[in-house]
Amino acid sequence: GSVVASYPYDDSPTHKPSGIYSKSADDEVFRYLAKAYASNHPIMRTGKPNCPGEEGETFQDGITNGAQWYDVEGGMQDYNYVWANCFEITLELSCCKYPLTSELQQEWENNRDSLLAFIEKV
C-alpha cells in the first residue's frame, strides 16, 4: 500500500516497470480530480507517505500517473476509462492493506474532507 491518488493510464506503450508517464486524452481532468482528493488529505498532500520499506517514495502533490509509478497492463482503471468512459482514479489510502480496527477512526478522519471534496466535483 501507499498513500497517493493515482490516475490513468496505468499501462504504457513500452511496458517498462516504472517511470513512464502515460498521458490520457483527459489527463488534465484526471490530475484535477486526483489533486482534489489529495490536497484535502493530511498525509497524501505531503507527497511523503513514509511507508515501511518505502520511506524514500514520494509523490508530487500526493498524486501520480499510474504507469509512472508502476506499469499495470490490463488494469481495471484503464479498462473502464477506455471501454466505458468512466473517469476513475485509484486511491491508495494506507501503507497497510488491512489496518487494525483501532486505526479505522483515524483513517476516517484522514479521508473525510477528501471524500467530501471529491464528491463535490461530481
mmCIF file of N, CA and C in Angstrom:
data_model
loop_
_atom_site.group_PDB
_atom_site.id
_atom_site.type_symbol
_atom_site.label_atom_id
_atom_site.label_comp_id
_atom_site.label_asym_id
_atom_site.label_seq_id
_atom_site.Cartn_x
_atom_site.Cartn_y
_atom_site.Cartn_z
ATOM 1 N N GLY A 1 0.814 -1.199 0.000
ATOM 2 C CA GLY A 1 0.000 0.000 0.000
ATOM 3 C C GLY A 1 0.846 1.247 0.000
ATOM 4 N N SER A 2 0.153 2.357 -0.122
ATOM 5 C CA SER A 2 0.776 3.662 -0.064
ATOM 6 C C SER A 2 -0.322 4.668 0.257
ATOM 7 N N VAL A 3 0.011 5.934 0.186
ATOM 8 C CA VAL A 3 -0.967 6.988 0.398
ATOM 9 C C VAL A 3 -0.810 7.959 -0.773
ATOM 10 N N VAL A 4 -1.628 7.746 -1.815
ATOM 11 C CA VAL A 4 -1.498 8.509 -3.054
ATOM 12 C C VAL A 4 -2.764 8.370 -3.887
ATOM 13 N N ALA A 5 -3.037 9.360 -4.720
ATOM 14 C CA ALA A 5 -4.130 9.290 -5.701
ATOM 15 C C ALA A 5 -3.487 9.061 -7.073
ATOM 16 N N SER A 6 -3.812 7.934 -7.672
ATOM 17 C CA SER A 6 -3.246 7.529 -8.952
ATOM 18 C C SER A 6 -4.302 7.659 -10.043
ATOM 19 N N TYR A 7 -3.868 8.052 -11.238
ATOM 20 C CA TYR A 7 -4.806 8.270 -12.337
ATOM 21 C C TYR A 7 -4.267 7.672 -13.633
ATOM 22 N N PRO A 8 -5.160 7.422 -14.619
ATOM 23 C CA PRO A 8 -4.764 6.784 -15.893
ATOM 24 C C PRO A 8 -3.743 7.613 -16.678
ATOM 25 N N TYR A 9 -3.046 6.870 -17.422
ATOM 26 C CA TYR A 9 -3.055 5.449 -17.656
ATOM 27 C C TYR A 9 -2.115 4.733 -16.702
ATOM 28 N N ASP A 10 -2.504 3.494 -16.370
ATOM 29 C CA ASP A 10 -1.637 2.630 -15.575
ATOM 30 C C ASP A 10 -0.701 1.832 -16.468
ATOM 31 N N ASP A 11 -1.049 1.709 -17.715
ATOM 32 C CA ASP A 11 -0.277 0.948 -18.685
ATOM 33 C C ASP A 11 0.457 1.934 -19.601
ATOM 34 N N SER A 12 1.603 1.523 -20.117
ATOM 35 C CA SER A 12 2.347 2.364 -21.048
ATOM 36 C C SER A 12 2.695 1.558 -22.293
ATOM 37 N N PRO A 13 2.952 2.230 -23.396
ATOM 38 C CA PRO A 13 3.295 1.510 -24.632
ATOM 39 C C PRO A 13 4.564 0.660 -24.507
ATOM 40 N N THR A 14 5.503 1.087 -23.661
ATOM 41 C CA THR A 14 6.771 0.363 -23.547
ATOM 42 C C THR A 14 6.726 -0.745 -22.495
ATOM 43 N N HIS A 15 5.762 -0.705 -21.609
ATOM 44 C CA HIS A 15 5.609 -1.681 -20.514
ATOM 45 C C HIS A 15 6.839 -1.760 -19.619
ATOM 46 N N LYS A 16 7.586 -0.649 -19.537
ATOM 47 C CA LYS A 16 8.683 -0.614 -18.574
ATOM 48 C C LYS A 16 8.070 -0.645 -17.174
ATOM 49 N N PRO A 17 8.755 -1.246 -16.212
ATOM 50 C CA PRO A 17 8.168 -1.412 -14.877
ATOM 51 C C PRO A 17 7.714 -0.112 -14.210
ATOM 52 N N SER A 18 8.403 0.998 -14.472
ATOM 53 C CA SER A 18 8.020 2.279 -13.872
ATOM 54 C C SER A 18 8.722 3.424 -14.587
ATOM 55 N N GLY A 19 8.296 4.632 -14.255
ATOM 56 C CA GLY A 19 8.982 5.818 -14.750
ATOM 57 C C GLY A 19 8.492 6.382 -16.067
ATOM 58 N N ILE A 20 7.468 5.785 -16.667
ATOM 59 C CA ILE A 20 6.957 6.261 -17.952
ATOM 60 C C ILE A 20 5.612 6.953 -17.724
ATOM 61 N N TYR A 21 5.553 8.256 -17.968
ATOM 62 C CA TYR A 21 4.291 8.988 -17.833
ATOM 63 C C TYR A 21 3.410 8.616 -19.026
ATOM 64 N N SER A 22 2.279 8.022 -18.746
ATOM 65 C CA SER A 22 1.379 7.544 -19.796
ATOM 66 C C SER A 22 0.130 8.421 -19.792
ATOM 67 N N LYS A 23 0.185 9.476 -20.574
ATOM 68 C CA LYS A 23 -0.841 10.522 -20.575
ATOM 69 C C LYS A 23 -2.087 10.103 -21.352
ATOM 70 N N SER A 24 -3.240 10.301 -20.728
ATOM 71 C CA SER A 24 -4.512 10.049 -21.414
ATOM 72 C C SER A 24 -4.993 11.336 -22.073
ATOM 73 N N ALA A 25 -5.992 11.228 -22.907
ATOM 74 C CA ALA A 25 -6.574 12.412 -23.547
ATOM 75 C C ALA A 25 -7.207 13.344 -22.516
ATOM 76 N N ASP A 26 -7.596 12.810 -21.381
ATOM 77 C CA ASP A 26 -8.241 13.595 -20.323
ATOM 78 C C ASP A 26 -7.317 13.786 -19.127
ATOM 79 N N ASP A 27 -6.038 13.859 -19.387
ATOM 80 C CA ASP A 27 -5.039 13.949 -18.328
ATOM 81 C C ASP A 27 -5.306 15.108 -17.365
ATOM 82 N N GLU A 28 -5.658 16.261 -17.885
ATOM 83 C CA GLU A 28 -5.901 17.425 -17.018
ATOM 84 C C GLU A 28 -7.066 17.182 -16.069
ATOM 85 N N VAL A 29 -8.117 16.542 -16.553
ATOM 86 C CA VAL A 29 -9.275 16.240 -15.706
ATOM 87 C C VAL A 29 -8.870 15.251 -14.613
ATOM 88 N N PHE A 30 -8.155 14.211 -14.985
ATOM 89 C CA PHE A 30 -7.719 13.226 -14.004
ATOM 90 C C PHE A 30 -6.806 13.845 -12.949
ATOM 91 N N ARG A 31 -5.892 14.695 -13.381
ATOM 92 C CA ARG A 31 -4.997 15.362 -12.431
ATOM 93 C C ARG A 31 -5.806 16.247 -11.479
ATOM 94 N N TYR A 32 -6.799 16.930 -12.018
ATOM 95 C CA TYR A 32 -7.664 17.800 -11.212
ATOM 96 C C TYR A 32 -8.409 16.986 -10.142
ATOM 97 N N LEU A 33 -8.981 15.859 -10.549
ATOM 98 C CA LEU A 33 -9.724 15.019 -9.606
ATOM 99 C C LEU A 33 -8.801 14.415 -8.542
ATOM 100 N N ALA A 34 -7.656 13.918 -8.976
ATOM 101 C CA ALA A 34 -6.702 13.339 -8.034
ATOM 102 C C ALA A 34 -6.219 14.387 -7.034
ATOM 103 N N LYS A 35 -5.942 15.577 -7.529
ATOM 104 C CA LYS A 35 -5.467 16.653 -6.656
ATOM 105 C C LYS A 35 -6.558 17.118 -5.697
ATOM 106 N N ALA A 36 -7.810 17.093 -6.151
ATOM 107 C CA ALA A 36 -8.921 17.472 -5.275
ATOM 108 C C ALA A 36 -8.957 16.560 -4.050
ATOM 109 N N TYR A 37 -8.715 15.284 -4.261
ATOM 110 C CA TYR A 37 -8.695 14.340 -3.145
ATOM 111 C C TYR A 37 -7.429 14.537 -2.310
ATOM 112 N N ALA A 38 -6.285 14.498 -2.963
ATOM 113 C CA ALA A 38 -5.005 14.526 -2.254
ATOM 114 C C ALA A 38 -4.803 15.801 -1.444
ATOM 115 N N SER A 39 -5.210 16.925 -1.974
ATOM 116 C CA SER A 39 -4.947 18.195 -1.290
ATOM 117 C C SER A 39 -5.738 18.358 0.003
ATOM 118 N N ASN A 40 -6.733 17.525 0.213
ATOM 119 C CA ASN A 40 -7.533 17.585 1.436
ATOM 120 C C ASN A 40 -7.195 16.472 2.429
ATOM 121 N N HIS A 41 -6.199 15.675 2.121
ATOM 122 C CA HIS A 41 -5.788 14.552 2.975
ATOM 123 C C HIS A 41 -4.493 14.942 3.694
ATOM 124 N N PRO A 42 -4.465 14.866 5.022
ATOM 125 C CA PRO A 42 -3.299 15.360 5.763
ATOM 126 C C PRO A 42 -1.977 14.662 5.447
ATOM 127 N N ILE A 43 -2.000 13.406 5.059
ATOM 128 C CA ILE A 43 -0.764 12.689 4.720
ATOM 129 C C ILE A 43 -0.526 12.739 3.216
ATOM 130 N N MET A 44 -1.560 12.451 2.443
ATOM 131 C CA MET A 44 -1.429 12.386 0.991
ATOM 132 C C MET A 44 -0.897 13.698 0.415
ATOM 133 N N ARG A 45 -1.384 14.819 0.896
ATOM 134 C CA ARG A 45 -0.974 16.113 0.319
ATOM 135 C C ARG A 45 0.505 16.410 0.486
ATOM 136 N N THR A 46 1.152 15.758 1.470
ATOM 137 C CA THR A 46 2.590 15.981 1.659
ATOM 138 C C THR A 46 3.409 15.305 0.569
ATOM 139 N N GLY A 47 2.831 14.268 -0.057
ATOM 140 C CA GLY A 47 3.566 13.522 -1.074
ATOM 141 C C GLY A 47 4.589 12.576 -0.489
ATOM 142 N N LYS A 48 4.578 12.434 0.839
ATOM 143 C CA LYS A 48 5.550 11.571 1.525
ATOM 144 C C LYS A 48 4.805 10.618 2.449
ATOM 145 N N PRO A 49 4.328 9.491 1.908
ATOM 146 C CA PRO A 49 3.565 8.561 2.734
ATOM 147 C C PRO A 49 4.381 7.875 3.825
ATOM 148 N N ASN A 50 5.704 7.797 3.637
ATOM 149 C CA ASN A 50 6.611 7.223 4.632
ATOM 150 C C ASN A 50 6.204 5.798 5.022
ATOM 151 N N CYS A 51 5.907 4.991 4.041
ATOM 152 C CA CYS A 51 5.513 3.604 4.288
ATOM 153 C C CYS A 51 6.740 2.755 4.623
ATOM 154 N N PRO A 52 6.590 1.827 5.570
ATOM 155 C CA PRO A 52 7.713 0.948 5.916
ATOM 156 C C PRO A 52 8.261 0.208 4.689
ATOM 157 N N GLY A 53 9.558 0.294 4.520
ATOM 158 C CA GLY A 53 10.206 -0.338 3.380
ATOM 159 C C GLY A 53 10.235 0.534 2.136
ATOM 160 N N GLU A 54 9.461 1.610 2.138
ATOM 161 C CA GLU A 54 9.392 2.543 1.001
ATOM 162 C C GLU A 54 9.523 3.983 1.503
ATOM 163 N N GLU A 55 10.324 4.193 2.522
ATOM 164 C CA GLU A 55 10.427 5.512 3.158
ATOM 165 C C GLU A 55 10.837 6.620 2.187
ATOM 166 N N GLY A 56 11.571 6.295 1.152
ATOM 167 C CA GLY A 56 12.025 7.297 0.189
ATOM 168 C C GLY A 56 11.035 7.596 -0.924
ATOM 169 N N GLU A 57 9.929 6.861 -0.983
ATOM 170 C CA GLU A 57 8.952 7.046 -2.062
ATOM 171 C C GLU A 57 8.205 8.365 -1.863
ATOM 172 N N THR A 58 8.165 9.172 -2.924
ATOM 173 C CA THR A 58 7.465 10.461 -2.855
ATOM 174 C C THR A 58 6.587 10.643 -4.090
ATOM 175 N N PHE A 59 5.545 11.453 -3.921
ATOM 176 C CA PHE A 59 4.609 11.759 -5.000
ATOM 177 C C PHE A 59 4.324 13.258 -4.955
ATOM 178 N N GLN A 60 4.695 13.966 -6.016
ATOM 179 C CA GLN A 60 4.456 15.406 -6.035
ATOM 180 C C GLN A 60 2.964 15.689 -5.872
ATOM 181 N N ASP A 61 2.626 16.519 -4.909
ATOM 182 C CA ASP A 61 1.247 16.901 -4.595
ATOM 183 C C ASP A 61 0.382 15.711 -4.154
ATOM 184 N N GLY A 62 0.998 14.577 -3.874
ATOM 185 C CA GLY A 62 0.250 13.407 -3.419
ATOM 186 C C GLY A 62 -0.474 12.659 -4.521
ATOM 187 N N ILE A 63 -0.094 12.911 -5.775
ATOM 188 C CA ILE A 63 -0.743 12.258 -6.919
ATOM 189 C C ILE A 63 0.324 11.641 -7.827
ATOM 190 N N THR A 64 -0.119 10.688 -8.656
ATOM 191 C CA THR A 64 0.806 10.099 -9.620
ATOM 192 C C THR A 64 0.058 9.523 -10.812
ATOM 193 N N ASN A 65 0.683 9.603 -11.935
ATOM 194 C CA ASN A 65 0.214 8.863 -13.104
ATOM 195 C C ASN A 65 0.551 7.403 -12.836
ATOM 196 N N GLY A 66 -0.421 6.519 -13.046
ATOM 197 C CA GLY A 66 -0.237 5.121 -12.699
ATOM 198 C C GLY A 66 0.997 4.490 -13.291
ATOM 199 N N ALA A 67 1.206 4.626 -14.591
ATOM 200 C CA ALA A 67 2.347 3.984 -15.249
ATOM 201 C C ALA A 67 3.669 4.599 -14.807
ATOM 202 N N GLN A 68 3.648 5.875 -14.437
ATOM 203 C CA GLN A 68 4.883 6.481 -13.954
ATOM 204 C C GLN A 68 5.288 5.846 -12.621
ATOM 205 N N TRP A 69 4.297 5.501 -11.804
ATOM 206 C CA TRP A 69 4.577 4.848 -10.526
ATOM 207 C C TRP A 69 4.989 3.401 -10.783
ATOM 208 N N TYR A 70 4.093 2.612 -11.370
ATOM 209 C CA TYR A 70 4.441 1.253 -11.821
ATOM 210 C C TYR A 70 3.437 0.816 -12.880
ATOM 211 N N ASP A 71 3.931 0.186 -13.915
ATOM 212 C CA ASP A 71 3.128 -0.204 -15.075
ATOM 213 C C ASP A 71 2.224 -1.396 -14.741
ATOM 214 N N VAL A 72 0.943 -1.252 -15.070
ATOM 215 C CA VAL A 72 -0.027 -2.330 -14.883
ATOM 216 C C VAL A 72 -0.736 -2.545 -16.214
ATOM 217 N N GLU A 73 -0.458 -3.657 -16.833
ATOM 218 C CA GLU A 73 -1.109 -3.982 -18.102
ATOM 219 C C GLU A 73 -2.477 -4.606 -17.822
ATOM 220 N N GLY A 74 -3.525 -4.074 -18.481
ATOM 221 C CA GLY A 74 -4.861 -4.656 -18.365
ATOM 222 C C GLY A 74 -5.584 -4.332 -17.079
ATOM 223 N N GLY A 75 -5.244 -3.216 -16.447
ATOM 224 C CA GLY A 75 -5.881 -2.848 -15.188
ATOM 225 C C GLY A 75 -7.306 -2.333 -15.365
ATOM 226 N N MET A 76 -8.090 -2.443 -14.305
ATOM 227 C CA MET A 76 -9.496 -2.044 -14.323
ATOM 228 C C MET A 76 -9.667 -0.547 -14.558
ATOM 229 N N GLN A 77 -8.807 0.279 -13.968
ATOM 230 C CA GLN A 77 -8.911 1.727 -14.140
ATOM 231 C C GLN A 77 -8.814 2.119 -15.618
ATOM 232 N N ASP A 78 -7.854 1.573 -16.318
ATOM 233 C CA ASP A 78 -7.696 1.869 -17.741
ATOM 234 C C ASP A 78 -8.828 1.265 -18.569
ATOM 235 N N TYR A 79 -9.193 0.042 -18.254
ATOM 236 C CA TYR A 79 -10.267 -0.625 -18.986
ATOM 237 C C TYR A 79 -11.564 0.191 -18.902
ATOM 238 N N ASN A 80 -11.932 0.595 -17.708
ATOM 239 C CA ASN A 80 -13.175 1.358 -17.537
ATOM 240 C C ASN A 80 -13.122 2.707 -18.245
ATOM 241 N N TYR A 81 -11.969 3.329 -18.263
ATOM 242 C CA TYR A 81 -11.821 4.612 -18.960
ATOM 243 C C TYR A 81 -11.956 4.427 -20.476
ATOM 244 N N VAL A 82 -11.238 3.457 -21.023
ATOM 245 C CA VAL A 82 -11.212 3.252 -22.471
ATOM 246 C C VAL A 82 -12.536 2.702 -23.002
ATOM 247 N N TRP A 83 -13.101 1.704 -22.328
ATOM 248 C CA TRP A 83 -14.257 0.986 -22.864
ATOM 249 C C TRP A 83 -15.605 1.456 -22.323
ATOM 250 N N ALA A 84 -15.624 2.150 -21.187
ATOM 251 C CA ALA A 84 -16.911 2.578 -20.617
ATOM 252 C C ALA A 84 -16.965 4.080 -20.351
ATOM 253 N N ASN A 85 -15.881 4.786 -20.695
ATOM 254 C CA ASN A 85 -15.803 6.230 -20.499
ATOM 255 C C ASN A 85 -16.003 6.628 -19.035
ATOM 256 N N CYS A 86 -15.545 5.781 -18.123
ATOM 257 C CA CYS A 86 -15.609 6.064 -16.686
ATOM 258 C C CYS A 86 -14.321 6.773 -16.276
ATOM 259 N N PHE A 87 -14.471 7.874 -15.601
ATOM 260 C CA PHE A 87 -13.321 8.634 -15.134
ATOM 261 C C PHE A 87 -13.008 8.204 -13.703
ATOM 262 N N GLU A 88 -12.148 7.196 -13.587
ATOM 263 C CA GLU A 88 -11.798 6.641 -12.286
ATOM 264 C C GLU A 88 -10.372 7.010 -11.912
ATOM 265 N N ILE A 89 -10.186 7.245 -10.630
ATOM 266 C CA ILE A 89 -8.847 7.335 -10.079
ATOM 267 C C ILE A 89 -8.742 6.237 -9.028
ATOM 268 N N THR A 90 -7.529 5.844 -8.721
ATOM 269 C CA THR A 90 -7.295 4.837 -7.696
ATOM 270 C C THR A 90 -6.727 5.525 -6.474
ATOM 271 N N LEU A 91 -7.353 5.277 -5.345
ATOM 272 C CA LEU A 91 -6.914 5.894 -4.096
ATOM 273 C C LEU A 91 -6.239 4.842 -3.219
ATOM 274 N N GLU A 92 -4.966 5.046 -2.986
ATOM 275 C CA GLU A 92 -4.214 4.218 -2.043
ATOM 276 C C GLU A 92 -4.289 4.984 -0.725
ATOM 277 N N LEU A 93 -4.973 4.416 0.272
ATOM 278 C CA LEU A 93 -5.302 5.163 1.482
ATOM 279 C C LEU A 93 -4.445 4.846 2.694
ATOM 280 N N SER A 94 -3.645 3.819 2.604
ATOM 281 C CA SER A 94 -2.864 3.429 3.777
ATOM 282 C C SER A 94 -1.676 2.576 3.348
ATOM 283 N N CYS A 95 -0.613 2.663 4.118
ATOM 284 C CA CYS A 95 0.536 1.789 3.885
ATOM 285 C C CYS A 95 0.157 0.349 4.171
ATOM 286 N N CYS A 96 -0.823 0.162 5.034
ATOM 287 C CA CYS A 96 -1.263 -1.164 5.454
ATOM 288 C C CYS A 96 -2.563 -1.526 4.745
ATOM 289 N N LYS A 97 -2.577 -2.650 4.064
ATOM 290 C CA LYS A 97 -3.783 -3.083 3.346
ATOM 291 C C LYS A 97 -4.903 -3.486 4.289
ATOM 292 N N TYR A 98 -4.563 -3.914 5.493
ATOM 293 C CA TYR A 98 -5.566 -4.369 6.460
ATOM 294 C C TYR A 98 -5.313 -3.687 7.808
ATOM 295 N N PRO A 99 -5.712 -2.405 7.933
ATOM 296 C CA PRO A 99 -5.470 -1.711 9.205
ATOM 297 C C PRO A 99 -6.275 -2.339 10.347
ATOM 298 N N LEU A 100 -5.746 -2.192 11.527
ATOM 299 C CA LEU A 100 -6.423 -2.687 12.718
ATOM 300 C C LEU A 100 -7.721 -1.909 12.949
ATOM 301 N N THR A 101 -8.660 -2.547 13.586
ATOM 302 C CA THR A 101 -9.927 -1.891 13.916
ATOM 303 C C THR A 101 -9.680 -0.611 14.694
ATOM 304 N N SER A 102 -8.714 -0.626 15.556
ATOM 305 C CA SER A 102 -8.398 0.548 16.376
ATOM 306 C C SER A 102 -7.887 1.731 15.541
ATOM 307 N N GLU A 103 -7.477 1.499 14.306
ATOM 308 C CA GLU A 103 -6.958 2.555 13.439
ATOM 309 C C GLU A 103 -8.009 3.120 12.490
ATOM 310 N N LEU A 104 -9.179 2.497 12.423
ATOM 311 C CA LEU A 104 -10.183 2.897 11.436
ATOM 312 C C LEU A 104 -10.737 4.300 11.672
ATOM 313 N N GLN A 105 -10.921 4.697 12.904
ATOM 314 C CA GLN A 105 -11.423 6.050 13.175
ATOM 315 C C GLN A 105 -10.456 7.102 12.625
ATOM 316 N N GLN A 106 -9.169 6.885 12.832
ATOM 317 C CA GLN A 106 -8.176 7.828 12.304
ATOM 318 C C GLN A 106 -8.171 7.831 10.779
ATOM 319 N N GLU A 107 -8.334 6.666 10.172
ATOM 320 C CA GLU A 107 -8.421 6.604 8.704
ATOM 321 C C GLU A 107 -9.625 7.398 8.209
ATOM 322 N N TRP A 108 -10.742 7.275 8.901
ATOM 323 C CA TRP A 108 -11.928 8.059 8.535
ATOM 324 C C TRP A 108 -11.624 9.545 8.639
ATOM 325 N N GLU A 109 -11.016 9.960 9.730
ATOM 326 C CA GLU A 109 -10.667 11.379 9.913
ATOM 327 C C GLU A 109 -9.731 11.859 8.806
ATOM 328 N N ASN A 110 -8.770 11.035 8.423
ATOM 329 C CA ASN A 110 -7.824 11.403 7.371
ATOM 330 C C ASN A 110 -8.503 11.574 6.019
ATOM 331 N N ASN A 111 -9.575 10.837 5.767
ATOM 332 C CA ASN A 111 -10.193 10.812 4.441
ATOM 333 C C ASN A 111 -11.509 11.577 4.316
ATOM 334 N N ARG A 112 -12.135 11.958 5.413
ATOM 335 C CA ARG A 112 -13.450 12.604 5.370
ATOM 336 C C ARG A 112 -13.464 13.852 4.471
ATOM 337 N N ASP A 113 -12.588 14.794 4.723
ATOM 338 C CA ASP A 113 -12.581 16.035 3.929
ATOM 339 C C ASP A 113 -12.253 15.760 2.461
ATOM 340 N N SER A 114 -11.367 14.801 2.236
ATOM 341 C CA SER A 114 -11.017 14.433 0.857
ATOM 342 C C SER A 114 -12.223 13.858 0.124
ATOM 343 N N LEU A 115 -12.945 12.979 0.798
ATOM 344 C CA LEU A 115 -14.140 12.382 0.194
ATOM 345 C C LEU A 115 -15.182 13.432 -0.136
ATOM 346 N N LEU A 116 -15.392 14.360 0.773
ATOM 347 C CA LEU A 116 -16.376 15.430 0.529
ATOM 348 C C LEU A 116 -15.942 16.315 -0.635
ATOM 349 N N ALA A 117 -14.665 16.669 -0.684
ATOM 350 C CA ALA A 117 -14.164 17.490 -1.793
ATOM 351 C C ALA A 117 -14.319 16.761 -3.122
ATOM 352 N N PHE A 118 -14.037 15.458 -3.113
ATOM 353 C CA PHE A 118 -14.152 14.648 -4.335
ATOM 354 C C PHE A 118 -15.603 14.558 -4.790
ATOM 355 N N ILE A 119 -16.509 14.321 -3.862
ATOM 356 C CA ILE A 119 -17.941 14.242 -4.183
ATOM 357 C C ILE A 119 -18.441 15.566 -4.763
ATOM 358 N N GLU A 120 -17.952 16.674 -4.243
ATOM 359 C CA GLU A 120 -18.346 17.995 -4.762
ATOM 360 C C GLU A 120 -17.993 18.162 -6.238
ATOM 361 N N LYS A 121 -16.971 17.472 -6.702
ATOM 362 C CA LYS A 121 -16.561 17.584 -8.105
ATOM 363 C C LYS A 121 -17.537 16.897 -9.048
ATOM 364 N N VAL A 122 -18.338 15.983 -8.516
ATOM 365 C CA VAL A 122 -19.320 15.275 -9.341
ATOM 366 C C VAL A 122 -20.337 16.274 -9.842
#
